Amino acid sequence: VEEPPFDIRALRSDIENMISDKLELGPSLIRLAWHEAGSYDCFKKDGSPNSASMRFKPECMYAGNKGLEIPRKALEPLKKKYPQISYADLWVLAAYVAIEYMGGPEIPFSWGRVDAKDGSVCGPDGRLPDASKMQGHVREVFTRLGFNDQEAVALIGAHTCGECHIKFSGYDGPWTHDKNGFDNSFFTQLLEEDWVLNPKIEKLQLMDRATTKLMMLPTDVSLLLDPSYRKYVELYAKDNDRFNADFAKAFKKLTELGTKNLHKAPASGS
Ligand code: HEM
Ligand code: CA
């Protein structure tokens, strides 16, 4: 364990306070860290993951990153208050704090990510998953990122929190009844509800027949149609501890893609 050059205890509590003042920030911080990493190509070793390259053009203009200027702007005052942390570390730490704050697993944080200097290192557009596609596309994207089927399903379980916004993605609504809680309910809803077409939304999305308040994306329901994916949907629906443990591992791996020489920070409770 190595103390970072910023007061990580004070910073964690500032992030927590920011989220408790504005609950919808929590899920958006998780999505920010995911999209920053999601441009990686593990075969070409490019795409500048975990470098906060999304601050720059062209990446900040990609359609898939619409709406992420909100969590990025929200973190600016903390970057000013703790200038020794890199943006790249701050985005990841904020996501970990959000996950824990909402009741998800504690993820051991390591620091030392290096910020991109400009947009020349940004990956090409089109590397983030397209929600209108099915399991073949999901597998292609997560394989390119270096994740197997189990890890992909665990990661997509992050849709337990937050919601879709018409103005950002063209999709609308939350996946679960508690959009500010983090548990395996994405998987229990996916299995238990009867998912039917939502006729009110221009894009193709599904709603639960019972309440019509919940939504699933085509990529989400495709996890039910693919036997290798479905096996893990069923496992995580049955076992919240297993989901928490597997999500923590996969999200740590995601948020360390392309990095080197990271240092273990003191645990959040210490
Ligand atoms: C939100 C697609 C995987 C975390 C969204 C939205 C879409 C989407 C369309 C709505 C954005 C908006 O309108 O604001 C997908 C697809 C995935 C995927 C197609 C893979 C097949 C993931 C992964 C994570 C994640 C791996 C994290 C580990 C989130 C979170 C939100 C979200 C937390 C809610 C954001 C908010 O409430 O502001 N996703 N996603 N997603 N996604 Fe995903
Ligand atoms: Ca990046």
PDB file of C-alpha atoms and ligand atoms in Angstrom:
ATOM      1  CA  VAL A   1       0.000   0.000   0.000  1.00  0.00           C
ATOM      2  CA  GLU A   2       1.326   3.419  -0.966  1.00  0.00           C
ATOM      3  CA  GLU A   3      -0.157   6.744   0.171  1.00  0.00           C
ATOM      4  CA  PRO A   4      -1.035   8.808  -2.903  1.00  0.00           C
ATOM      5  CA  PRO A   5       0.094  12.454  -3.209  1.00  0.00           C
ATOM      6  CA  PHE A   6      -3.464  13.660  -2.436  1.00  0.00           C
ATOM      7  CA  ASP A   7      -5.666  13.241   0.644  1.00  0.00           C
ATOM      8  CA  ILE A   8      -7.637  10.226  -0.546  1.00  0.00           C
ATOM      9  CA  ARG A   9      -9.822  10.046   2.580  1.00  0.00           C
ATOM     10  CA  ALA A  10     -10.956  13.669   2.244  1.00  0.00           C
ATOM     11  CA  LEU A  11     -11.416  13.245  -1.505  1.00  0.00           C
ATOM     12  CA  ARG A  12     -13.554  10.127  -1.078  1.00  0.00           C
ATOM     13  CA  SER A  13     -15.796  11.940   1.353  1.00  0.00           C
ATOM     14  CA  ASP A  14     -16.081  14.992  -0.949  1.00  0.00           C
ATOM     15  CA  ILE A  15     -17.169  12.662  -3.784  1.00  0.00           C
ATOM     16  CA  GLU A  16     -19.713  10.978  -1.497  1.00  0.00           C
ATOM     17  CA  ASN A  17     -21.142  14.335  -0.464  1.00  0.00           C
ATOM     18  CA  MET A  18     -21.428  15.394  -4.083  1.00  0.00           C
ATOM     19  CA  ILE A  19     -23.377  12.218  -4.905  1.00  0.00           C
ATOM     20  CA  SER A  20     -25.650  12.493  -1.878  1.00  0.00           C
ATOM     21  CA  ASP A  21     -26.542  16.044  -3.010  1.00  0.00           C
ATOM     22  CA  LYS A  22     -27.421  14.819  -6.510  1.00  0.00           C
ATOM     23  CA  LEU A  23     -28.176  11.107  -6.648  1.00  0.00           C
ATOM     24  CA  GLU A  24     -28.335  10.830 -10.445  1.00  0.00           C
ATOM     25  CA  LEU A  25     -24.663  11.771 -10.559  1.00  0.00           C
ATOM     26  CA  GLY A  26     -23.702   8.330  -9.149  1.00  0.00           C
ATOM     27  CA  PRO A  27     -24.697   6.225 -12.181  1.00  0.00           C
ATOM     28  CA  SER A  28     -23.362   8.854 -14.596  1.00  0.00           C
ATOM     29  CA  LEU A  29     -19.924   8.623 -12.909  1.00  0.00           C
ATOM     30  CA  ILE A  30     -19.916   4.845 -13.427  1.00  0.00           C
ATOM     31  CA  ARG A  31     -20.812   5.335 -17.092  1.00  0.00           C
ATOM     32  CA  LEU A  32     -18.045   7.953 -17.450  1.00  0.00           C
ATOM     33  CA  ALA A  33     -15.369   5.539 -16.187  1.00  0.00           C
ATOM     34  CA  TRP A  34     -16.759   2.747 -18.399  1.00  0.00           C
ATOM     35  CA  HIS A  35     -16.810   4.814 -21.604  1.00  0.00           C
ATOM     36  CA  GLU A  36     -13.323   6.190 -20.909  1.00  0.00           C
ATOM     37  CA  ALA A  37     -12.022   2.606 -20.769  1.00  0.00           C
ATOM     38  CA  GLY A  38     -14.354   1.245 -23.454  1.00  0.00           C
ATOM     39  CA  SER A  39     -12.378   2.689 -26.362  1.00  0.00           C
ATOM     40  CA  TYR A  40      -9.581   0.146 -25.810  1.00  0.00           C
ATOM     41  CA  ASP A  41      -8.483  -2.463 -28.322  1.00  0.00           C
ATOM     42  CA  CYS A  42      -6.526  -5.198 -26.534  1.00  0.00           C
ATOM     43  CA  PHE A  43      -5.167  -6.575 -29.822  1.00  0.00           C
ATOM     44  CA  LYS A  44      -3.942  -3.269 -31.244  1.00  0.00           C
ATOM     45  CA  LYS A  45      -3.196  -1.945 -27.739  1.00  0.00           C
ATOM     46  CA  ASP A  46      -4.609   1.465 -28.621  1.00  0.00           C
ATOM     47  CA  GLY A  47      -7.666   3.613 -27.877  1.00  0.00           C
ATOM     48  CA  SER A  48      -6.120   5.388 -24.884  1.00  0.00           C
ATOM     49  CA  PRO A  49      -8.206   3.814 -22.092  1.00  0.00           C
ATOM     50  CA  ASN A  50      -8.140   5.186 -18.540  1.00  0.00           C
ATOM     51  CA  SER A  51      -6.324   8.353 -19.574  1.00  0.00           C
ATOM     52  CA  ALA A  52      -9.232  10.818 -19.444  1.00  0.00           C
ATOM     53  CA  SER A  53      -8.780  11.218 -23.206  1.00  0.00           C
ATOM     54  CA  MET A  54     -12.536  11.825 -23.368  1.00  0.00           C
ATOM     55  CA  ARG A  55     -11.874  15.435 -22.289  1.00  0.00           C
ATOM     56  CA  PHE A  56     -10.645  16.068 -25.828  1.00  0.00           C
ATOM     57  CA  LYS A  57     -12.016  16.223 -29.351  1.00  0.00           C
ATOM     58  CA  PRO A  58     -12.850  14.080 -31.182  1.00  0.00           C
ATOM     59  CA  GLU A  59     -13.770  11.662 -28.346  1.00  0.00           C
ATOM     60  CA  CYS A  60     -15.984  14.086 -26.374  1.00  0.00           C
ATOM     61  CA  MET A  61     -18.045  14.565 -29.553  1.00  0.00           C
ATOM     62  CA  TYR A  62     -18.777  10.858 -30.188  1.00  0.00           C
ATOM     63  CA  ALA A  63     -22.533  10.185 -30.020  1.00  0.00           C
ATOM     64  CA  GLY A  64     -22.019   7.407 -27.439  1.00  0.00           C
ATOM     65  CA  ASN A  65     -20.502   9.912 -25.011  1.00  0.00           C
ATOM     66  CA  LYS A  66     -23.422  12.344 -25.084  1.00  0.00           C
ATOM     67  CA  GLY A  67     -24.370  13.419 -21.566  1.00  0.00           C
ATOM     68  CA  LEU A  68     -21.003  12.562 -20.023  1.00  0.00           C
ATOM     69  CA  GLU A  69     -20.022  16.245 -19.952  1.00  0.00           C
ATOM     70  CA  ILE A  70     -22.253  16.404 -16.848  1.00  0.00           C
ATOM     71  CA  PRO A  71     -20.183  14.099 -14.592  1.00  0.00           C
ATOM     72  CA  ARG A  72     -16.971  15.496 -16.133  1.00  0.00           C
ATOM     73  CA  LYS A  73     -17.984  19.052 -15.197  1.00  0.00           C
ATOM     74  CA  ALA A  74     -19.167  17.958 -11.759  1.00  0.00           C
ATOM     75  CA  LEU A  75     -15.675  16.641 -10.968  1.00  0.00           C
ATOM     76  CA  GLU A  76     -13.835  19.842 -12.014  1.00  0.00           C
ATOM     77  CA  PRO A  77     -14.046  21.524  -8.579  1.00  0.00           C
ATOM     78  CA  LEU A  78     -12.527  18.400  -6.997  1.00  0.00           C
ATOM     79  CA  LYS A  79      -9.691  18.376  -9.548  1.00  0.00           C
ATOM     80  CA  LYS A  80      -9.012  22.001  -8.527  1.00  0.00           C
ATOM     81  CA  LYS A  81      -9.160  21.140  -4.821  1.00  0.00           C
ATOM     82  CA  TYR A  82      -6.905  18.051  -5.261  1.00  0.00           C
ATOM     83  CA  PRO A  83      -4.582  19.064  -8.139  1.00  0.00           C
ATOM     84  CA  GLN A  84      -2.196  16.154  -7.464  1.00  0.00           C
ATOM     85  CA  ILE A  85      -4.685  13.521  -8.647  1.00  0.00           C
ATOM     86  CA  SER A  86      -4.802  12.870 -12.397  1.00  0.00           C
ATOM     87  CA  TYR A  87      -8.164  13.251 -14.133  1.00  0.00           C
ATOM     88  CA  ALA A  88      -7.877   9.597 -15.102  1.00  0.00           C
ATOM     89  CA  ASP A  89      -7.510   8.506 -11.449  1.00  0.00           C
ATOM     90  CA  LEU A  90     -10.246  10.901 -10.319  1.00  0.00           C
ATOM     91  CA  TRP A  91     -12.788   9.498 -12.791  1.00  0.00           C
ATOM     92  CA  VAL A  92     -12.089   5.940 -11.654  1.00  0.00           C
ATOM     93  CA  LEU A  93     -12.072   6.763  -7.937  1.00  0.00           C
ATOM     94  CA  ALA A  94     -15.388   8.634  -8.348  1.00  0.00           C
ATOM     95  CA  ALA A  95     -16.927   5.572 -10.038  1.00  0.00           C
ATOM     96  CA  TYR A  96     -15.714   3.276  -7.228  1.00  0.00           C
ATOM     97  CA  VAL A  97     -17.097   5.639  -4.575  1.00  0.00           C
ATOM     98  CA  ALA A  98     -20.443   5.803  -6.446  1.00  0.00           C
ATOM     99  CA  ILE A  99     -20.686   1.998  -6.620  1.00  0.00           C
ATOM    100  CA  GLU A 100     -19.971   1.630  -2.909  1.00  0.00           C
ATOM    101  CA  TYR A 101     -22.276   4.541  -2.016  1.00  0.00           C
ATOM    102  CA  MET A 102     -25.187   2.854  -3.808  1.00  0.00           C
ATOM    103  CA  GLY A 103     -24.646  -0.427  -1.970  1.00  0.00           C
ATOM    104  CA  GLY A 104     -22.379  -2.224  -4.426  1.00  0.00           C
ATOM    105  CA  PRO A 105     -19.034  -3.855  -3.700  1.00  0.00           C
ATOM    106  CA  GLU A 106     -15.951  -2.118  -2.362  1.00  0.00           C
ATOM    107  CA  ILE A 107     -13.346  -2.106  -5.144  1.00  0.00           C
ATOM    108  CA  PRO A 108      -9.688  -1.783  -4.125  1.00  0.00           C
ATOM    109  CA  PHE A 109      -8.413   1.430  -5.740  1.00  0.00           C
ATOM    110  CA  SER A 110      -4.985   1.810  -7.279  1.00  0.00           C
ATOM    111  CA  TRP A 111      -3.605   5.176  -8.400  1.00  0.00           C
ATOM    112  CA  GLY A 112      -1.049   6.332 -10.940  1.00  0.00           C
ATOM    113  CA  ARG A 113      -3.022   6.635 -14.200  1.00  0.00           C
ATOM    114  CA  VAL A 114      -1.449   9.133 -16.571  1.00  0.00           C
ATOM    115  CA  ASP A 115      -3.586  11.758 -18.333  1.00  0.00           C
ATOM    116  CA  ALA A 116      -3.590  12.035 -22.104  1.00  0.00           C
ATOM    117  CA  LYS A 117      -2.111  15.374 -23.225  1.00  0.00           C
ATOM    118  CA  ASP A 118      -4.405  15.945 -26.195  1.00  0.00           C
ATOM    119  CA  GLY A 119      -6.892  14.243 -28.492  1.00  0.00           C
ATOM    120  CA  SER A 120      -4.290  12.702 -30.802  1.00  0.00           C
ATOM    121  CA  VAL A 121      -4.458   9.428 -28.821  1.00  0.00           C
ATOM    122  CA  CYS A 122      -8.276   9.074 -28.896  1.00  0.00           C
ATOM    123  CA  GLY A 123      -9.569   5.811 -30.338  1.00  0.00           C
ATOM    124  CA  PRO A 124     -11.741   5.916 -33.451  1.00  0.00           C
ATOM    125  CA  ASP A 125     -15.501   6.393 -33.107  1.00  0.00           C
ATOM    126  CA  GLY A 126     -17.635   3.251 -33.113  1.00  0.00           C
ATOM    127  CA  ARG A 127     -15.827   1.206 -30.458  1.00  0.00           C
ATOM    128  CA  LEU A 128     -18.501   1.585 -27.758  1.00  0.00           C
ATOM    129  CA  PRO A 129     -21.333  -0.960 -27.941  1.00  0.00           C
ATOM    130  CA  ASP A 130     -24.426  -0.145 -30.018  1.00  0.00           C
ATOM    131  CA  ALA A 131     -27.506  -0.815 -27.855  1.00  0.00           C
ATOM    132  CA  SER A 132     -29.676  -1.617 -30.890  1.00  0.00           C
ATOM    133  CA  LYS A 133     -27.591  -4.694 -31.721  1.00  0.00           C
ATOM    134  CA  MET A 134     -27.601  -8.257 -30.360  1.00  0.00           C
ATOM    135  CA  GLN A 135     -25.324 -10.769 -28.634  1.00  0.00           C
ATOM    136  CA  GLY A 136     -22.892 -11.187 -31.562  1.00  0.00           C
ATOM    137  CA  HIS A 137     -22.058  -7.496 -31.374  1.00  0.00           C
ATOM    138  CA  VAL A 138     -21.840  -7.539 -27.565  1.00  0.00           C
ATOM    139  CA  ARG A 139     -19.358 -10.425 -27.740  1.00  0.00           C
ATOM    140  CA  GLU A 140     -17.318  -8.675 -30.443  1.00  0.00           C
ATOM    141  CA  VAL A 141     -16.983  -5.507 -28.324  1.00  0.00           C
ATOM    142  CA  PHE A 142     -16.120  -7.253 -25.051  1.00  0.00           C
ATOM    143  CA  THR A 143     -13.671  -9.624 -26.748  1.00  0.00           C
ATOM    144  CA  ARG A 144     -11.910  -6.604 -28.264  1.00  0.00           C
ATOM    145  CA  LEU A 145     -11.724  -5.134 -24.753  1.00  0.00           C
ATOM    146  CA  GLY A 146     -10.264  -8.419 -23.443  1.00  0.00           C
ATOM    147  CA  PHE A 147     -13.258  -9.761 -21.496  1.00  0.00           C
ATOM    148  CA  ASN A 148     -14.881 -13.211 -21.593  1.00  0.00           C
ATOM    149  CA  ASP A 149     -18.645 -13.911 -21.474  1.00  0.00           C
ATOM    150  CA  GLN A 150     -18.776 -14.095 -17.671  1.00  0.00           C
ATOM    151  CA  GLU A 151     -17.029 -10.743 -17.288  1.00  0.00           C
ATOM    152  CA  ALA A 152     -19.202  -9.120 -19.961  1.00  0.00           C
ATOM    153  CA  VAL A 153     -22.419 -10.187 -18.219  1.00  0.00           C
ATOM    154  CA  ALA A 154     -21.132  -9.070 -14.809  1.00  0.00           C
ATOM    155  CA  LEU A 155     -20.172  -5.645 -16.217  1.00  0.00           C
ATOM    156  CA  ILE A 156     -23.511  -5.103 -17.973  1.00  0.00           C
ATOM    157  CA  GLY A 157     -25.094  -5.738 -14.542  1.00  0.00           C
ATOM    158  CA  ALA A 158     -24.170  -2.079 -13.872  1.00  0.00           C
ATOM    159  CA  HIS A 159     -27.516  -1.350 -15.559  1.00  0.00           C
ATOM    160  CA  THR A 160     -28.923  -2.114 -12.105  1.00  0.00           C
ATOM    161  CA  CYS A 161     -28.555   1.634 -11.537  1.00  0.00           C
ATOM    162  CA  GLY A 162     -29.233   4.793 -13.486  1.00  0.00           C
ATOM    163  CA  GLU A 163     -31.440   5.291 -16.501  1.00  0.00           C
ATOM    164  CA  CYS A 164     -31.571   6.139 -20.186  1.00  0.00           C
ATOM    165  CA  HIS A 165     -32.274   9.695 -21.330  1.00  0.00           C
ATOM    166  CA  ILE A 166     -33.970  10.505 -24.649  1.00  0.00           C
ATOM    167  CA  LYS A 167     -31.787  13.582 -25.063  1.00  0.00           C
ATOM    168  CA  PHE A 168     -28.560  11.578 -24.700  1.00  0.00           C
ATOM    169  CA  SER A 169     -29.141   8.149 -26.235  1.00  0.00           C
ATOM    170  CA  GLY A 170     -32.699   8.248 -27.606  1.00  0.00           C
ATOM    171  CA  TYR A 171     -33.680   5.566 -25.073  1.00  0.00           C
ATOM    172  CA  ASP A 172     -35.835   6.282 -22.042  1.00  0.00           C
ATOM    173  CA  GLY A 173     -36.160   5.077 -18.478  1.00  0.00           C
ATOM    174  CA  PRO A 174     -34.565   2.952 -15.739  1.00  0.00           C
ATOM    175  CA  TRP A 175     -33.845  -0.793 -15.768  1.00  0.00           C
ATOM    176  CA  THR A 176     -34.878  -1.437 -12.155  1.00  0.00           C
ATOM    177  CA  HIS A 177     -37.282  -0.019  -9.545  1.00  0.00           C
ATOM    178  CA  ASP A 178     -34.416   1.419  -7.453  1.00  0.00           C
ATOM    179  CA  LYS A 179     -32.209   3.340  -9.864  1.00  0.00           C
ATOM    180  CA  ASN A 180     -30.021   4.587  -7.012  1.00  0.00           C
ATOM    181  CA  GLY A 181     -29.292   1.146  -5.604  1.00  0.00           C
ATOM    182  CA  PHE A 182     -26.569  -1.227  -6.765  1.00  0.00           C
ATOM    183  CA  ASP A 183     -27.350  -4.956  -6.554  1.00  0.00           C
ATOM    184  CA  ASN A 184     -28.234  -7.891  -8.833  1.00  0.00           C
ATOM    185  CA  SER A 185     -31.744  -6.620  -9.608  1.00  0.00           C
ATOM    186  CA  PHE A 186     -30.884  -6.011 -13.286  1.00  0.00           C
ATOM    187  CA  PHE A 187     -30.603  -9.800 -13.607  1.00  0.00           C
ATOM    188  CA  THR A 188     -33.678 -10.683 -11.529  1.00  0.00           C
ATOM    189  CA  GLN A 189     -35.804  -8.194 -13.538  1.00  0.00           C
ATOM    190  CA  LEU A 190     -34.386  -9.437 -16.823  1.00  0.00           C
ATOM    191  CA  LEU A 191     -35.386 -13.033 -15.977  1.00  0.00           C
ATOM    192  CA  GLU A 192     -38.644 -12.455 -14.133  1.00  0.00           C
ATOM    193  CA  GLU A 193     -40.447  -9.800 -16.164  1.00  0.00           C
ATOM    194  CA  ASP A 194     -42.268 -10.269 -19.411  1.00  0.00           C
ATOM    195  CA  TRP A 195     -40.459  -7.918 -21.831  1.00  0.00           C
ATOM    196  CA  VAL A 196     -42.570  -6.417 -24.594  1.00  0.00           C
ATOM    197  CA  LEU A 197     -42.006  -3.709 -27.201  1.00  0.00           C
ATOM    198  CA  ASN A 198     -42.498  -0.143 -25.940  1.00  0.00           C
ATOM    199  CA  PRO A 199     -44.624   1.503 -28.662  1.00  0.00           C
ATOM    200  CA  LYS A 200     -44.095   5.041 -27.291  1.00  0.00           C
ATOM    201  CA  ILE A 201     -40.358   5.241 -28.000  1.00  0.00           C
ATOM    202  CA  GLU A 202     -39.039   5.796 -31.495  1.00  0.00           C
ATOM    203  CA  LYS A 203     -36.005   3.548 -30.938  1.00  0.00           C
ATOM    204  CA  LEU A 204     -36.666  -0.135 -30.361  1.00  0.00           C
ATOM    205  CA  GLN A 205     -36.676  -0.725 -26.573  1.00  0.00           C
ATOM    206  CA  LEU A 206     -38.568  -3.092 -24.314  1.00  0.00           C
ATOM    207  CA  MET A 207     -40.781  -2.478 -21.281  1.00  0.00           C
ATOM    208  CA  ASP A 208     -42.016  -4.796 -18.540  1.00  0.00           C
ATOM    209  CA  ARG A 209     -45.605  -5.830 -19.209  1.00  0.00           C
ATOM    210  CA  ALA A 210     -46.542  -5.637 -15.505  1.00  0.00           C
ATOM    211  CA  THR A 211     -45.749  -1.978 -14.716  1.00  0.00           C
ATOM    212  CA  THR A 212     -44.463  -0.612 -18.083  1.00  0.00           C
ATOM    213  CA  LYS A 213     -42.087   1.534 -15.970  1.00  0.00           C
ATOM    214  CA  LEU A 214     -38.918  -0.489 -16.549  1.00  0.00           C
ATOM    215  CA  MET A 215     -36.873  -0.803 -19.712  1.00  0.00           C
ATOM    216  CA  MET A 216     -34.385  -3.090 -21.405  1.00  0.00           C
ATOM    217  CA  LEU A 217     -32.189  -2.386 -24.406  1.00  0.00           C
ATOM    218  CA  PRO A 218     -31.933  -4.900 -27.272  1.00  0.00           C
ATOM    219  CA  THR A 219     -28.371  -5.725 -26.107  1.00  0.00           C
ATOM    220  CA  ASP A 220     -29.703  -6.404 -22.574  1.00  0.00           C
ATOM    221  CA  VAL A 221     -32.363  -8.903 -23.686  1.00  0.00           C
ATOM    222  CA  SER A 222     -29.907 -10.515 -26.087  1.00  0.00           C
ATOM    223  CA  LEU A 223     -28.159 -11.874 -22.972  1.00  0.00           C
ATOM    224  CA  LEU A 224     -31.209 -14.130 -22.487  1.00  0.00           C
ATOM    225  CA  LEU A 225     -31.081 -15.483 -26.027  1.00  0.00           C
ATOM    226  CA  ASP A 226     -27.444 -16.566 -25.932  1.00  0.00           C
ATOM    227  CA  PRO A 227     -26.928 -19.759 -23.874  1.00  0.00           C
ATOM    228  CA  SER A 228     -23.403 -18.832 -22.780  1.00  0.00           C
ATOM    229  CA  TYR A 229     -24.530 -15.373 -21.614  1.00  0.00           C
ATOM    230  CA  ARG A 230     -27.791 -16.636 -20.118  1.00  0.00           C
ATOM    231  CA  LYS A 231     -25.944 -19.037 -17.808  1.00  0.00           C
ATOM    232  CA  TYR A 232     -24.360 -16.030 -16.037  1.00  0.00           C
ATOM    233  CA  VAL A 233     -27.585 -14.010 -16.011  1.00  0.00           C
ATOM    234  CA  GLU A 234     -29.137 -16.923 -14.090  1.00  0.00           C
ATOM    235  CA  LEU A 235     -26.130 -17.265 -11.772  1.00  0.00           C
ATOM    236  CA  TYR A 236     -26.093 -13.566 -10.841  1.00  0.00           C
ATOM    237  CA  ALA A 237     -29.889 -13.416 -10.427  1.00  0.00           C
ATOM    238  CA  LYS A 238     -29.602 -16.187  -7.838  1.00  0.00           C
ATOM    239  CA  ASP A 239     -26.478 -14.986  -6.044  1.00  0.00           C
ATOM    240  CA  ASN A 240     -25.985 -11.299  -5.196  1.00  0.00           C
ATOM    241  CA  ASP A 241     -22.672 -11.957  -3.400  1.00  0.00           C
ATOM    242  CA  ARG A 242     -21.306 -13.687  -6.463  1.00  0.00           C
ATOM    243  CA  PHE A 243     -22.464 -10.771  -8.638  1.00  0.00           C
ATOM    244  CA  ASN A 244     -20.801  -8.246  -6.314  1.00  0.00           C
ATOM    245  CA  ALA A 245     -17.527 -10.193  -6.264  1.00  0.00           C
ATOM    246  CA  ASP A 246     -17.427 -10.773 -10.037  1.00  0.00           C
ATOM    247  CA  PHE A 247     -18.508  -7.218 -10.845  1.00  0.00           C
ATOM    248  CA  ALA A 248     -15.799  -5.785  -8.568  1.00  0.00           C
ATOM    249  CA  LYS A 249     -13.106  -7.860 -10.274  1.00  0.00           C
ATOM    250  CA  ALA A 250     -14.268  -7.093 -13.803  1.00  0.00           C
ATOM    251  CA  PHE A 251     -14.755  -3.371 -13.136  1.00  0.00           C
ATOM    252  CA  LYS A 252     -11.290  -3.120 -11.593  1.00  0.00           C
ATOM    253  CA  LYS A 253      -9.859  -4.831 -14.673  1.00  0.00           C
ATOM    254  CA  LEU A 254     -11.837  -2.462 -16.951  1.00  0.00           C
ATOM    255  CA  THR A 255     -10.609   0.619 -15.105  1.00  0.00           C
ATOM    256  CA  GLU A 256      -6.983  -0.561 -15.229  1.00  0.00           C
ATOM    257  CA  LEU A 257      -6.871  -1.444 -18.958  1.00  0.00           C
ATOM    258  CA  GLY A 258      -3.847   0.041 -20.659  1.00  0.00           C
ATOM    259  CA  THR A 259      -2.301   1.311 -17.415  1.00  0.00           C
ATOM    260  CA  LYS A 260       1.023   0.374 -15.892  1.00  0.00           C
ATOM    261  CA  ASN A 261       2.836   0.718 -12.568  1.00  0.00           C
ATOM    262  CA  LEU A 262      -0.272   1.506 -10.518  1.00  0.00           C
ATOM    263  CA  HIS A 263       0.070   1.724  -6.725  1.00  0.00           C
ATOM    264  CA  LYS A 264      -2.372   0.231  -4.236  1.00  0.00           C
ATOM    265  CA  ALA A 265      -4.124   2.966  -2.243  1.00  0.00           C
ATOM    266  CA  PRO A 266      -5.287   2.558   1.363  1.00  0.00           C
ATOM    267  CA  ALA A 267      -8.702   0.786   1.514  1.00  0.00           C
ATOM    268  CA  SER A 268     -11.816   2.969   1.698  1.00  0.00           C
ATOM    269  CA  GLY A 269     -12.512   2.002   5.295  1.00  0.00           C
ATOM    270  CA  SER A 270      -9.014   2.789   6.596  1.00  0.00           C
TER     271      SER A 270
HETATM  272  C1  HEM B   1     -26.509   3.886 -19.456  1.00  0.00           C
HETATM  273  C2  HEM B   1     -25.856   1.126 -23.384  1.00  0.00           C
HETATM  274  C3  HEM B   1     -22.664  -1.586 -20.937  1.00  0.00           C
HETATM  275  C4  HEM B   1     -23.075   1.380 -17.157  1.00  0.00           C
HETATM  276  C5  HEM B   1     -26.577   3.404 -20.734  1.00  0.00           C
HETATM  277  C6  HEM B   1     -27.359   3.967 -21.780  1.00  0.00           C
HETATM  278  C7  HEM B   1     -27.192   3.185 -22.879  1.00  0.00           C
HETATM  279  C8  HEM B   1     -26.277   2.133 -22.526  1.00  0.00           C
HETATM  280  C9  HEM B   1     -27.859   3.368 -24.246  1.00  0.00           C
HETATM  281  C10 HEM B   1     -28.240   5.211 -21.638  1.00  0.00           C
HETATM  282  C11 HEM B   1     -27.404   6.492 -21.712  1.00  0.00           C
HETATM  283  C12 HEM B   1     -28.283   7.712 -21.512  1.00  0.00           C
HETATM  284  O1  HEM B   1     -29.236   7.886 -22.283  1.00  0.00           O
HETATM  285  O2  HEM B   1     -28.024   8.486 -20.575  1.00  0.00           O
HETATM  286  C13 HEM B   1     -24.981   0.111 -23.026  1.00  0.00           C
HETATM  287  C14 HEM B   1     -24.620  -0.998 -23.882  1.00  0.00           C
HETATM  288  C15 HEM B   1     -23.743  -1.772 -23.188  1.00  0.00           C
HETATM  289  C16 HEM B   1     -23.542  -1.136 -21.898  1.00  0.00           C
HETATM  290  C17 HEM B   1     -25.153  -1.210 -25.284  1.00  0.00           C
HETATM  291  C18 HEM B   1     -23.070  -3.057 -23.564  1.00  0.00           C
HETATM  292  C19 HEM B   1     -23.589  -3.932 -24.399  1.00  0.00           C
HETATM  293  C20 HEM B   1     -22.419  -0.939 -19.749  1.00  0.00           C
HETATM  294  C21 HEM B   1     -21.348  -1.272 -18.851  1.00  0.00           C
HETATM  295  C22 HEM B   1     -21.447  -0.414 -17.775  1.00  0.00           C
HETATM  296  C23 HEM B   1     -22.594   0.430 -18.028  1.00  0.00           C
HETATM  297  C24 HEM B   1     -20.288  -2.348 -19.082  1.00  0.00           C
HETATM  298  C25 HEM B   1     -20.569  -0.299 -16.556  1.00  0.00           C
HETATM  299  C26 HEM B   1     -19.802  -1.251 -16.075  1.00  0.00           C
HETATM  300  C27 HEM B   1     -24.132   2.228 -17.413  1.00  0.00           C
HETATM  301  C28 HEM B   1     -24.730   3.099 -16.403  1.00  0.00           C
HETATM  302  C29 HEM B   1     -25.739   3.826 -17.079  1.00  0.00           C
HETATM  303  C30 HEM B   1     -25.714   3.369 -18.455  1.00  0.00           C
HETATM  304  C31 HEM B   1     -24.383   3.168 -14.934  1.00  0.00           C
HETATM  305  C32 HEM B   1     -26.686   4.859 -16.472  1.00  0.00           C
HETATM  306  C33 HEM B   1     -26.171   6.260 -16.684  1.00  0.00           C
HETATM  307  C34 HEM B   1     -27.043   7.325 -16.078  1.00  0.00           C
HETATM  308  O3  HEM B   1     -27.987   7.034 -15.338  1.00  0.00           O
HETATM  309  O4  HEM B   1     -26.756   8.511 -16.342  1.00  0.00           O
HETATM  310  N1  HEM B   1     -25.905   2.293 -21.210  1.00  0.00           N
HETATM  311  N2  HEM B   1     -24.323  -0.017 -21.844  1.00  0.00           N
HETATM  312  N3  HEM B   1     -23.140   0.099 -19.241  1.00  0.00           N
HETATM  313  N4  HEM B   1     -24.764   2.394 -18.622  1.00  0.00           N
HETATM  314 FE1  HEM B   1     -24.598   1.148 -20.195  1.00  0.00          FE
HETATM  315 CA    CA B   2      -9.801   7.052 -23.254  1.00  0.00          CA
END
